[in-house]
Structures are given as structure tokens and as C-alpha cells.
Short mmCIF file of C-alpha atoms in Angstrom, two decimals:
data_model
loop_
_atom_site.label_atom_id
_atom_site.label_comp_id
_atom_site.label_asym_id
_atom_site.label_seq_id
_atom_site.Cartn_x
_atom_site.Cartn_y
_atom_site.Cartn_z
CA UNK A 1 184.59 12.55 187.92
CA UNK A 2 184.91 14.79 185.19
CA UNK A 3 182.75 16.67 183.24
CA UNK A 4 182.81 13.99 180.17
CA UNK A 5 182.18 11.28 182.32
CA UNK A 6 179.16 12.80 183.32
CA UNK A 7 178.03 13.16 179.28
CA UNK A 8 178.93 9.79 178.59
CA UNK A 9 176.04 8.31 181.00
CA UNK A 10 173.81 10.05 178.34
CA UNK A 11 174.90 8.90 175.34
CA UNK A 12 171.95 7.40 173.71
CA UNK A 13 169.41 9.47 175.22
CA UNK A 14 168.25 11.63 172.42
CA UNK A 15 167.05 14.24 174.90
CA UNK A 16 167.97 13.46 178.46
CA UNK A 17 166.01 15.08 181.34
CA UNK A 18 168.18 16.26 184.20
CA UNK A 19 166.95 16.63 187.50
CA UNK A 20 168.76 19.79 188.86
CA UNK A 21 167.90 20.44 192.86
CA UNK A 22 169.23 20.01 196.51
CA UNK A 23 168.65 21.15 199.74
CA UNK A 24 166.86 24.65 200.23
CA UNK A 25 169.52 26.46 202.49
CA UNK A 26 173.14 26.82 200.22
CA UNK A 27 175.99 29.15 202.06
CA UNK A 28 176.70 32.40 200.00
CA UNK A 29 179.93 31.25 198.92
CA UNK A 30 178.68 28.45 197.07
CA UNK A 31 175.63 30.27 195.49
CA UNK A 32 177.31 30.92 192.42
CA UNK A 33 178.79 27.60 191.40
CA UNK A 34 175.13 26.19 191.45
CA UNK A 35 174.11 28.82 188.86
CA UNK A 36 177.57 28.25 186.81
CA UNK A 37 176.67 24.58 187.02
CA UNK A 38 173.39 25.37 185.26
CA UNK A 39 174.69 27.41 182.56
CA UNK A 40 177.48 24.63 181.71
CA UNK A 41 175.11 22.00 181.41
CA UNK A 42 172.56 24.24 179.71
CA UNK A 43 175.66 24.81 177.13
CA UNK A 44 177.23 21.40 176.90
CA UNK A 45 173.98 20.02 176.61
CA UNK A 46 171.42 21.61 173.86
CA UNK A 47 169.78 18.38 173.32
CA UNK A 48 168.61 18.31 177.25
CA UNK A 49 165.89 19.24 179.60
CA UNK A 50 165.91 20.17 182.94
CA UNK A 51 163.95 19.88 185.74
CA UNK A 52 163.80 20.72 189.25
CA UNK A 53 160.40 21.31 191.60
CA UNK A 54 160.73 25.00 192.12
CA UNK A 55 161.77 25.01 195.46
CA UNK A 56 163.97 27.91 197.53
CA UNK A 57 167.53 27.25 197.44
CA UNK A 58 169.87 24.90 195.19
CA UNK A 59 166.76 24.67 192.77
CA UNK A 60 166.19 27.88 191.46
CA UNK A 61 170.03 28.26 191.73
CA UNK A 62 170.91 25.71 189.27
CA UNK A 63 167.18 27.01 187.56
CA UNK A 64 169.14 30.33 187.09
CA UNK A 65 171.63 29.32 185.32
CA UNK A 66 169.82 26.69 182.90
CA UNK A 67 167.52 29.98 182.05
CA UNK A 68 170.43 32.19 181.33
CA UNK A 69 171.10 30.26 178.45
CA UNK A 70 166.95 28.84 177.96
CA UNK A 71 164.53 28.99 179.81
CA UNK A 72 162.37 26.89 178.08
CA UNK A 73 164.59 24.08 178.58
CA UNK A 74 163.50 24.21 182.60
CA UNK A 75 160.63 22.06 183.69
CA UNK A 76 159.30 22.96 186.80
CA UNK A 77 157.11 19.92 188.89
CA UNK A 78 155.45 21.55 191.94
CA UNK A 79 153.26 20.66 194.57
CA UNK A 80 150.19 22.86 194.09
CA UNK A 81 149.48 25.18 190.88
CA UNK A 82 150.35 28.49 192.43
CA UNK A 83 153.43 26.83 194.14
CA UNK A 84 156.13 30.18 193.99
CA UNK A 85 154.68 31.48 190.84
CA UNK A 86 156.39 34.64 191.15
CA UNK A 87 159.67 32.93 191.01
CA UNK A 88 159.35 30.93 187.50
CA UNK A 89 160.56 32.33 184.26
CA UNK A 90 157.35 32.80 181.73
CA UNK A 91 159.05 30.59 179.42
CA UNK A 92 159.70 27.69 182.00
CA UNK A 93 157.61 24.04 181.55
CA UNK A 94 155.38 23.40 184.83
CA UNK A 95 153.24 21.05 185.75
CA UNK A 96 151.60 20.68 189.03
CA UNK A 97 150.65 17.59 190.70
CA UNK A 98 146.78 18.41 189.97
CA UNK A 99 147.74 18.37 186.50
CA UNK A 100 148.52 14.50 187.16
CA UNK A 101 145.50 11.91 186.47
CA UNK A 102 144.09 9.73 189.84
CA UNK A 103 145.85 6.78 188.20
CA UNK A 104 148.99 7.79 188.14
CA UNK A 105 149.00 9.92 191.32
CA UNK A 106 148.00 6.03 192.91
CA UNK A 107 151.06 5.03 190.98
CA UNK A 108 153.21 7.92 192.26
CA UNK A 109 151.85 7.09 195.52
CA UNK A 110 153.09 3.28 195.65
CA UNK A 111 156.71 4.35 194.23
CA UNK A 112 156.61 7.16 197.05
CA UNK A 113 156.26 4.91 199.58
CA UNK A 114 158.38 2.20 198.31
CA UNK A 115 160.93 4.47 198.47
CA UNK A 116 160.46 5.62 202.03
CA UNK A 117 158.26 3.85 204.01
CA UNK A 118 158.56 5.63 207.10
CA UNK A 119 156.18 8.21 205.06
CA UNK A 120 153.79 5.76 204.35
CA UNK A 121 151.02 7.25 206.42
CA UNK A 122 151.11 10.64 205.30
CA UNK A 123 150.75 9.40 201.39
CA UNK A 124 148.41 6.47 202.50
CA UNK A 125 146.16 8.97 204.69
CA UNK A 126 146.51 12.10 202.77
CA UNK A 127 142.83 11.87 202.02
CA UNK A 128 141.44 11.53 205.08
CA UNK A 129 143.69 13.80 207.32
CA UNK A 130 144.07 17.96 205.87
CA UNK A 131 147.06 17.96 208.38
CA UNK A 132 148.68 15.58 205.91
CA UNK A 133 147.54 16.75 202.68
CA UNK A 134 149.82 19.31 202.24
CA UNK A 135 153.32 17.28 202.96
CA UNK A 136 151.65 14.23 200.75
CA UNK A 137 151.98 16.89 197.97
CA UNK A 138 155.73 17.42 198.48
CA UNK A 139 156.21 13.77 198.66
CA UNK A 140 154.31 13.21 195.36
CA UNK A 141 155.83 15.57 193.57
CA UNK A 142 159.56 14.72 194.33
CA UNK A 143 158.65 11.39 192.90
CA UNK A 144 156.55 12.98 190.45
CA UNK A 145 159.55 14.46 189.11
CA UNK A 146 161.52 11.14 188.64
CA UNK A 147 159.31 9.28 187.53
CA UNK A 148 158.05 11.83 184.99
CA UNK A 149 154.59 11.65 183.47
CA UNK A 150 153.79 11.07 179.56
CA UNK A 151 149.97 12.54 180.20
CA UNK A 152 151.59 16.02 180.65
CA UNK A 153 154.92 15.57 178.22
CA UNK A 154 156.88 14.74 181.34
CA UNK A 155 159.62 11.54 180.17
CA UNK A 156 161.21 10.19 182.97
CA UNK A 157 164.16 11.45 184.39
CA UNK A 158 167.63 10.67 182.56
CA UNK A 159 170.45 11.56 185.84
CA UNK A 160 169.95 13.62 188.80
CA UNK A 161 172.42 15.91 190.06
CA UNK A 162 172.26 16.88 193.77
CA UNK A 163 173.21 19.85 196.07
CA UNK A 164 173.34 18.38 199.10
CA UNK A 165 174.23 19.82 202.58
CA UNK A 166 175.31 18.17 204.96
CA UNK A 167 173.30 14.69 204.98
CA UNK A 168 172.14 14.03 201.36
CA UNK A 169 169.86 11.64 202.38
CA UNK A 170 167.98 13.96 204.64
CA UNK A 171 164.21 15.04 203.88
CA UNK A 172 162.46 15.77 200.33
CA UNK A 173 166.08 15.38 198.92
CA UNK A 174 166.95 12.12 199.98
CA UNK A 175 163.76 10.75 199.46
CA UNK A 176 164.06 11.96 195.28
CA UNK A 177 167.69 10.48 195.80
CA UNK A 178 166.22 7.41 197.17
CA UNK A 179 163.41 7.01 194.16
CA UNK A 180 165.79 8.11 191.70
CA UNK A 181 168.47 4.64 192.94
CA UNK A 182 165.02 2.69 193.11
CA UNK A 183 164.41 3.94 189.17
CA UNK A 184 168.14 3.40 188.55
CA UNK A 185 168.80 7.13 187.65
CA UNK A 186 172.09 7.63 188.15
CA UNK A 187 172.87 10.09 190.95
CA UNK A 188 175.56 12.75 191.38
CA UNK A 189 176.35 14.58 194.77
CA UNK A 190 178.72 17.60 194.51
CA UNK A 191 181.24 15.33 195.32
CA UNK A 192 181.04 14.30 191.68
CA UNK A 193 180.31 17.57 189.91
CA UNK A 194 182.06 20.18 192.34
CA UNK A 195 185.24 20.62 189.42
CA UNK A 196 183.21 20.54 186.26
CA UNK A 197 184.46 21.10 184.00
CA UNK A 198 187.79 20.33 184.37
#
């Protein structure tokens, strides 16, 4: 796929969010092309957002390179309030899940499990059981950050582009993968983006 390919999907989105994010451990040599990849987009793209949920890894890779060129064009969806604070940008978007109201945490809850079921107790318990609380709130907010919420300026998301190694539909990742095919958000996997932008 090229790079144009990937533009055309968004034509007609007047400012189309972008999920950038993957899995948390990337080898060195491939460090850089995340943070390129940001930066492109960033460029070919003024008219878009771009979000990711602050994690280690392919997120604040790709995060990098979106804030070389803007930071306030990153949104940042995390887990708990003081989730990595040291490692946003001052001019980065974030909203925690706390920041979300009960009724649409319940509805982020359904979609959550709709999407993977075999997680259903940990969202459907998270109340009752501390042990649980604290992976609900990973859960929540990868579907949080689909999903988007208009309460705290958060529009859904637009495409999702994934760093994915080696199973893509492994943990946190493939659930958000899974939510964003649910949502029909189209996906890419670096199979799709690894050339950009030729």
C-alpha cells in the first residue's frame, strides 16, 4: 500500500484522528522508522490528530515524531491520571479514564467486552475485586481510545495504524485492533505502512 492510499481512506474527514501505537517492546533497528512514521504523517497530514495511550514502546515512538512537528496534535488516553506523566510533552491532549462519565465508562465497558470476551470478568468484576481494577483500566482505555469520547473533546477514531510484533492480535494491542474492526476503523499493520512513503 502506498502512502496515498493510506490518505485516500480519509478523504472526507475534515480532521481525522489517528490512532498511532503497537506493542511495548520494538528492536533498536526499527526504533527510528516509528518516529519517521510520525513525523510523515504529522507533515502530510496538518488537518489530523493523533492519538495513542502513552504507553512504553511503539507509542511514544510514533508520539515522538508527531511532536517533532506538533505536539499539540498528540492526544494521549491513559489509564489513570498520573499514568507516565514524566513522559508527555506539556503541549500534548490527555485525558484519563477518570476524566470519563459512569455512563460512558458502562458503555466502554460493553464494547470492551464485546470485543474480547475472554476479558469479560476482569471489566464485569473490576468493582468488586482491587486485583482486577487495575488491568480493567488498561482494557477501558484501549477502547476508550477508539471509541473516543465527545464529553472530553475526544471524536472517535478515523484509522489505526499498528506496530505489531510478532502476533498483532496479542494483548492490549489486539484487543484495540479487535474494537477498532468491531467500529469499522480501518486498520494498518506495518505490513501496510513499512515503505511509506514511497
Amino acid at each position: 500500500m502506498l502512502l496515498n492510499d493510506f490518505i485516500q481512506t480519509l478523504k472526507g474527514t475534515r480532521a481525522p484522528v489517528i490512532l498511532l501505537e503497537g506493542t511495548r517492546a520494538v528492536p533498536d533497528a526499527h526504533r527510528q522508522r516509528l518516529t519517521d512514521l510520525g513525523a510523515l504523517l504529522a507533515n502530510e497530514l496538518p488537518n489530523a490528530v493523533f492519538r495513542s495511550g502513552n504507553a512504553d514502546g511503539s507509542d511514544t515512538l510514533f508520539a515522538r515524531g508527531v511532536e517533532s512537528v506538533d505536539p499539540a496534535r498528540m492526544q494521549l488516553v491513559t489509564p489513570t491520571a498520573a499514568h507516565r506523566r514524566k513522559n508527555r510533552h506539556p503541549d500534548n491532549y490527555v485525558v484519563a479514564l477518570s476524566d470519563v462519565s459512569a455512563v460512558h465508562e458502562e458503555s466502554i465497558a460493553y464494547r470492551t467486552n464485546e470485543a474480547t470476551p475472554k476479558n469479560s470478568r476482569i471489566i464485569d468484576k473490576r468493582s468488586e475485586i482491587p486485583q482486577l481494577r487495575a488491568k480493567a483500566r488498561y482494557l477501558l482505555r484501549d477502547t476508550l481510545k477508539v471509541l473516543g469520547d465527545p464529553e472530553n473533546a475526544l471524536a472517535p477514531a478515523s484509522a489505526a495504524i499498528f506496530y505489531t510484533q510478532p502476533d498483532p492480535m496479542d494483548g492490549g494491542t489486539g484487543h484495540t485492533i479487535r474494537v477498532c474492526r468491531q467500529q469499522n476503523i480501518p486498520v494498518f499493520l506495518q505490513a501496510d505502512w513499512w515503505r511509506w512513503p514511497g
